[in-house]
């Protein structure tokens, strides 16, 4: 009797347990923070997702757009502890590993500049396409 009760309890617990979370197929990382440490951590986590096979898209807006400049400010290029990585350095690594990186459509016009000031591999987001990416059923959206 005890054995049947334990078996029934185990079966009930299994049925009641939440399903294991499935990994999203795509990731959109939105970075707006001016803080270099936050920018770097956003790239660290995005790289982790890329290394797990997730299709990543990075949107850089406002002060975070500076990470994408060919002549970026020191805040984007200065190595940070504990591994002496910079936000821009890890952004480049993410791009080299297949991530798509774009600045917000209004970032460059707000600076009075064109796409020629961006580093290689970074484009300008098209609002309709970015809206689709953010709304996709299979997308996770991380905001920093």
PDB file of C-alpha atoms in Angstrom:
ATOM      1  CA  UNK A   1       0.000   0.000   0.000  1.00  0.00           C
ATOM      2  CA  UNK A   2       2.803   2.431   0.885  1.00  0.00           C
ATOM      3  CA  UNK A   3       4.585   1.570  -2.356  1.00  0.00           C
ATOM      4  CA  UNK A   4       1.428   2.373  -4.392  1.00  0.00           C
ATOM      5  CA  UNK A   5       0.945   5.634  -2.503  1.00  0.00           C
ATOM      6  CA  UNK A   6       4.543   6.697  -3.152  1.00  0.00           C
ATOM      7  CA  UNK A   7       4.244   5.774  -6.826  1.00  0.00           C
ATOM      8  CA  UNK A   8       1.002   7.762  -7.134  1.00  0.00           C
ATOM      9  CA  UNK A   9       2.560  10.750  -5.370  1.00  0.00           C
ATOM     10  CA  UNK A  10       5.602  10.635  -7.637  1.00  0.00           C
ATOM     11  CA  UNK A  11       3.397  10.456 -10.731  1.00  0.00           C
ATOM     12  CA  UNK A  12       1.304  13.383  -9.521  1.00  0.00           C
ATOM     13  CA  UNK A  13       4.403  15.443  -8.791  1.00  0.00           C
ATOM     14  CA  UNK A  14       5.755  14.736 -12.266  1.00  0.00           C
ATOM     15  CA  UNK A  15       2.511  15.810 -13.918  1.00  0.00           C
ATOM     16  CA  UNK A  16       2.250  18.926 -11.778  1.00  0.00           C
ATOM     17  CA  UNK A  17       5.870  20.029 -12.329  1.00  0.00           C
ATOM     18  CA  UNK A  18       6.308  22.882 -14.781  1.00  0.00           C
ATOM     19  CA  UNK A  19       7.714  21.959 -18.157  1.00  0.00           C
ATOM     20  CA  UNK A  20      11.394  22.654 -18.608  1.00  0.00           C
ATOM     21  CA  UNK A  21      11.917  26.021 -20.258  1.00  0.00           C
ATOM     22  CA  UNK A  22      12.890  25.780 -23.885  1.00  0.00           C
ATOM     23  CA  UNK A  23      15.648  28.018 -25.161  1.00  0.00           C
ATOM     24  CA  UNK A  24      14.464  30.789 -27.441  1.00  0.00           C
ATOM     25  CA  UNK A  25      15.670  30.553 -31.031  1.00  0.00           C
ATOM     26  CA  UNK A  26      16.480  34.238 -31.349  1.00  0.00           C
ATOM     27  CA  UNK A  27      17.642  37.006 -29.054  1.00  0.00           C
ATOM     28  CA  UNK A  28      17.351  40.748 -29.455  1.00  0.00           C
ATOM     29  CA  UNK A  29      19.665  42.608 -27.087  1.00  0.00           C
ATOM     30  CA  UNK A  30      18.731  46.279 -26.746  1.00  0.00           C
ATOM     31  CA  UNK A  31      21.469  48.394 -25.181  1.00  0.00           C
ATOM     32  CA  UNK A  32      20.872  52.032 -24.220  1.00  0.00           C
ATOM     33  CA  UNK A  33      22.947  52.377 -21.052  1.00  0.00           C
ATOM     34  CA  UNK A  34      25.803  54.881 -21.005  1.00  0.00           C
ATOM     35  CA  UNK A  35      27.595  52.816 -18.345  1.00  0.00           C
ATOM     36  CA  UNK A  36      30.596  50.867 -19.734  1.00  0.00           C
ATOM     37  CA  UNK A  37      30.138  48.071 -17.200  1.00  0.00           C
ATOM     38  CA  UNK A  38      26.497  47.587 -18.205  1.00  0.00           C
ATOM     39  CA  UNK A  39      27.435  47.717 -21.887  1.00  0.00           C
ATOM     40  CA  UNK A  40      30.135  45.111 -21.322  1.00  0.00           C
ATOM     41  CA  UNK A  41      27.820  42.810 -19.378  1.00  0.00           C
ATOM     42  CA  UNK A  42      25.199  43.058 -22.125  1.00  0.00           C
ATOM     43  CA  UNK A  43      27.826  41.838 -24.589  1.00  0.00           C
ATOM     44  CA  UNK A  44      29.066  39.093 -22.225  1.00  0.00           C
ATOM     45  CA  UNK A  45      25.558  37.669 -21.901  1.00  0.00           C
ATOM     46  CA  UNK A  46      24.809  38.061 -25.610  1.00  0.00           C
ATOM     47  CA  UNK A  47      28.039  36.202 -26.442  1.00  0.00           C
ATOM     48  CA  UNK A  48      26.985  33.405 -24.086  1.00  0.00           C
ATOM     49  CA  UNK A  49      23.714  33.094 -26.012  1.00  0.00           C
ATOM     50  CA  UNK A  50      25.550  33.120 -29.365  1.00  0.00           C
ATOM     51  CA  UNK A  51      27.853  30.366 -28.122  1.00  0.00           C
ATOM     52  CA  UNK A  52      24.753  28.316 -27.254  1.00  0.00           C
ATOM     53  CA  UNK A  53      23.576  28.596 -30.856  1.00  0.00           C
ATOM     54  CA  UNK A  54      21.046  31.399 -30.447  1.00  0.00           C
ATOM     55  CA  UNK A  55      20.630  33.800 -33.378  1.00  0.00           C
ATOM     56  CA  UNK A  56      21.434  37.179 -31.809  1.00  0.00           C
ATOM     57  CA  UNK A  57      20.596  40.668 -32.957  1.00  0.00           C
ATOM     58  CA  UNK A  58      22.025  43.667 -31.095  1.00  0.00           C
ATOM     59  CA  UNK A  59      20.357  47.097 -31.157  1.00  0.00           C
ATOM     60  CA  UNK A  60      22.465  49.977 -29.847  1.00  0.00           C
ATOM     61  CA  UNK A  61      20.644  53.216 -29.053  1.00  0.00           C
ATOM     62  CA  UNK A  62      21.528  56.511 -27.436  1.00  0.00           C
ATOM     63  CA  UNK A  63      24.857  56.497 -25.590  1.00  0.00           C
ATOM     64  CA  UNK A  64      25.296  52.770 -26.248  1.00  0.00           C
ATOM     65  CA  UNK A  65      25.470  53.532 -29.959  1.00  0.00           C
ATOM     66  CA  UNK A  66      28.941  54.926 -29.292  1.00  0.00           C
ATOM     67  CA  UNK A  67      30.133  51.318 -28.951  1.00  0.00           C
ATOM     68  CA  UNK A  68      29.622  50.945 -32.705  1.00  0.00           C
ATOM     69  CA  UNK A  69      31.688  53.931 -33.776  1.00  0.00           C
ATOM     70  CA  UNK A  70      34.895  53.270 -35.685  1.00  0.00           C
ATOM     71  CA  UNK A  71      36.446  55.976 -33.522  1.00  0.00           C
ATOM     72  CA  UNK A  72      34.663  55.079 -30.314  1.00  0.00           C
ATOM     73  CA  UNK A  73      35.193  56.932 -27.044  1.00  0.00           C
ATOM     74  CA  UNK A  74      37.439  55.467 -24.382  1.00  0.00           C
ATOM     75  CA  UNK A  75      34.383  54.393 -22.374  1.00  0.00           C
ATOM     76  CA  UNK A  76      33.648  51.834 -25.111  1.00  0.00           C
ATOM     77  CA  UNK A  77      37.226  50.718 -25.731  1.00  0.00           C
ATOM     78  CA  UNK A  78      38.894  50.727 -22.306  1.00  0.00           C
ATOM     79  CA  UNK A  79      39.570  47.244 -20.895  1.00  0.00           C
ATOM     80  CA  UNK A  80      37.594  46.377 -17.780  1.00  0.00           C
ATOM     81  CA  UNK A  81      38.245  43.853 -15.037  1.00  0.00           C
ATOM     82  CA  UNK A  82      38.243  40.998 -14.474  1.00  0.00           C
ATOM     83  CA  UNK A  83      39.275  39.909 -17.994  1.00  0.00           C
ATOM     84  CA  UNK A  84      40.379  43.187 -19.554  1.00  0.00           C
ATOM     85  CA  UNK A  85      37.565  43.177 -22.095  1.00  0.00           C
ATOM     86  CA  UNK A  86      35.900  46.288 -23.503  1.00  0.00           C
ATOM     87  CA  UNK A  87      32.294  46.747 -24.623  1.00  0.00           C
ATOM     88  CA  UNK A  88      33.400  47.389 -28.198  1.00  0.00           C
ATOM     89  CA  UNK A  89      35.822  44.468 -28.190  1.00  0.00           C
ATOM     90  CA  UNK A  90      33.100  42.054 -27.176  1.00  0.00           C
ATOM     91  CA  UNK A  91      30.668  43.638 -29.649  1.00  0.00           C
ATOM     92  CA  UNK A  92      33.228  42.882 -32.385  1.00  0.00           C
ATOM     93  CA  UNK A  93      33.561  39.309 -31.113  1.00  0.00           C
ATOM     94  CA  UNK A  94      29.786  38.847 -31.163  1.00  0.00           C
ATOM     95  CA  UNK A  95      29.652  40.084 -34.768  1.00  0.00           C
ATOM     96  CA  UNK A  96      32.523  37.761 -35.736  1.00  0.00           C
ATOM     97  CA  UNK A  97      30.538  34.898 -34.195  1.00  0.00           C
ATOM     98  CA  UNK A  98      27.422  35.630 -36.230  1.00  0.00           C
ATOM     99  CA  UNK A  99      25.482  38.260 -34.280  1.00  0.00           C
ATOM    100  CA  UNK A 100      23.884  41.101 -36.201  1.00  0.00           C
ATOM    101  CA  UNK A 101      24.584  44.559 -34.770  1.00  0.00           C
ATOM    102  CA  UNK A 102      22.770  47.762 -35.623  1.00  0.00           C
ATOM    103  CA  UNK A 103      22.419  51.256 -34.255  1.00  0.00           C
ATOM    104  CA  UNK A 104      18.988  52.798 -33.839  1.00  0.00           C
ATOM    105  CA  UNK A 105      17.685  54.518 -36.949  1.00  0.00           C
ATOM    106  CA  UNK A 106      17.797  57.922 -35.229  1.00  0.00           C
ATOM    107  CA  UNK A 107      21.256  57.528 -33.652  1.00  0.00           C
ATOM    108  CA  UNK A 108      23.355  58.775 -36.595  1.00  0.00           C
ATOM    109  CA  UNK A 109      21.002  61.588 -37.692  1.00  0.00           C
ATOM    110  CA  UNK A 110      21.015  62.748 -34.069  1.00  0.00           C
ATOM    111  CA  UNK A 111      24.813  63.023 -34.286  1.00  0.00           C
ATOM    112  CA  UNK A 112      24.677  64.690 -37.705  1.00  0.00           C
ATOM    113  CA  UNK A 113      26.670  61.813 -39.208  1.00  0.00           C
ATOM    114  CA  UNK A 114      26.209  58.965 -41.667  1.00  0.00           C
ATOM    115  CA  UNK A 115      26.901  55.222 -41.564  1.00  0.00           C
ATOM    116  CA  UNK A 116      30.521  55.737 -42.629  1.00  0.00           C
ATOM    117  CA  UNK A 117      31.408  56.506 -38.983  1.00  0.00           C
ATOM    118  CA  UNK A 118      30.367  52.997 -37.872  1.00  0.00           C
ATOM    119  CA  UNK A 119      32.851  50.190 -37.404  1.00  0.00           C
ATOM    120  CA  UNK A 120      32.806  47.313 -39.867  1.00  0.00           C
ATOM    121  CA  UNK A 121      29.947  44.890 -39.371  1.00  0.00           C
ATOM    122  CA  UNK A 122      27.483  47.365 -37.850  1.00  0.00           C
ATOM    123  CA  UNK A 123      24.467  48.606 -39.750  1.00  0.00           C
ATOM    124  CA  UNK A 124      21.560  50.941 -39.202  1.00  0.00           C
ATOM    125  CA  UNK A 125      18.328  49.346 -38.000  1.00  0.00           C
ATOM    126  CA  UNK A 126      15.240  49.642 -40.149  1.00  0.00           C
ATOM    127  CA  UNK A 127      12.302  50.314 -37.785  1.00  0.00           C
ATOM    128  CA  UNK A 128       9.821  47.884 -39.450  1.00  0.00           C
ATOM    129  CA  UNK A 129      12.351  45.022 -39.460  1.00  0.00           C
ATOM    130  CA  UNK A 130      13.432  45.730 -35.877  1.00  0.00           C
ATOM    131  CA  UNK A 131       9.808  45.858 -34.722  1.00  0.00           C
ATOM    132  CA  UNK A 132       9.261  42.459 -36.353  1.00  0.00           C
ATOM    133  CA  UNK A 133      12.347  41.066 -34.598  1.00  0.00           C
ATOM    134  CA  UNK A 134      11.204  42.378 -31.214  1.00  0.00           C
ATOM    135  CA  UNK A 135       7.688  41.000 -31.676  1.00  0.00           C
ATOM    136  CA  UNK A 136       8.665  37.578 -33.031  1.00  0.00           C
ATOM    137  CA  UNK A 137       7.150  34.669 -31.106  1.00  0.00           C
ATOM    138  CA  UNK A 138      10.483  32.868 -30.879  1.00  0.00           C
ATOM    139  CA  UNK A 139      12.457  35.899 -29.656  1.00  0.00           C
ATOM    140  CA  UNK A 140      13.734  36.760 -26.226  1.00  0.00           C
ATOM    141  CA  UNK A 141      14.345  40.480 -25.676  1.00  0.00           C
ATOM    142  CA  UNK A 142      17.015  41.633 -23.248  1.00  0.00           C
ATOM    143  CA  UNK A 143      17.285  45.296 -22.420  1.00  0.00           C
ATOM    144  CA  UNK A 144      20.274  46.975 -20.805  1.00  0.00           C
TER     145      UNK A 144
END
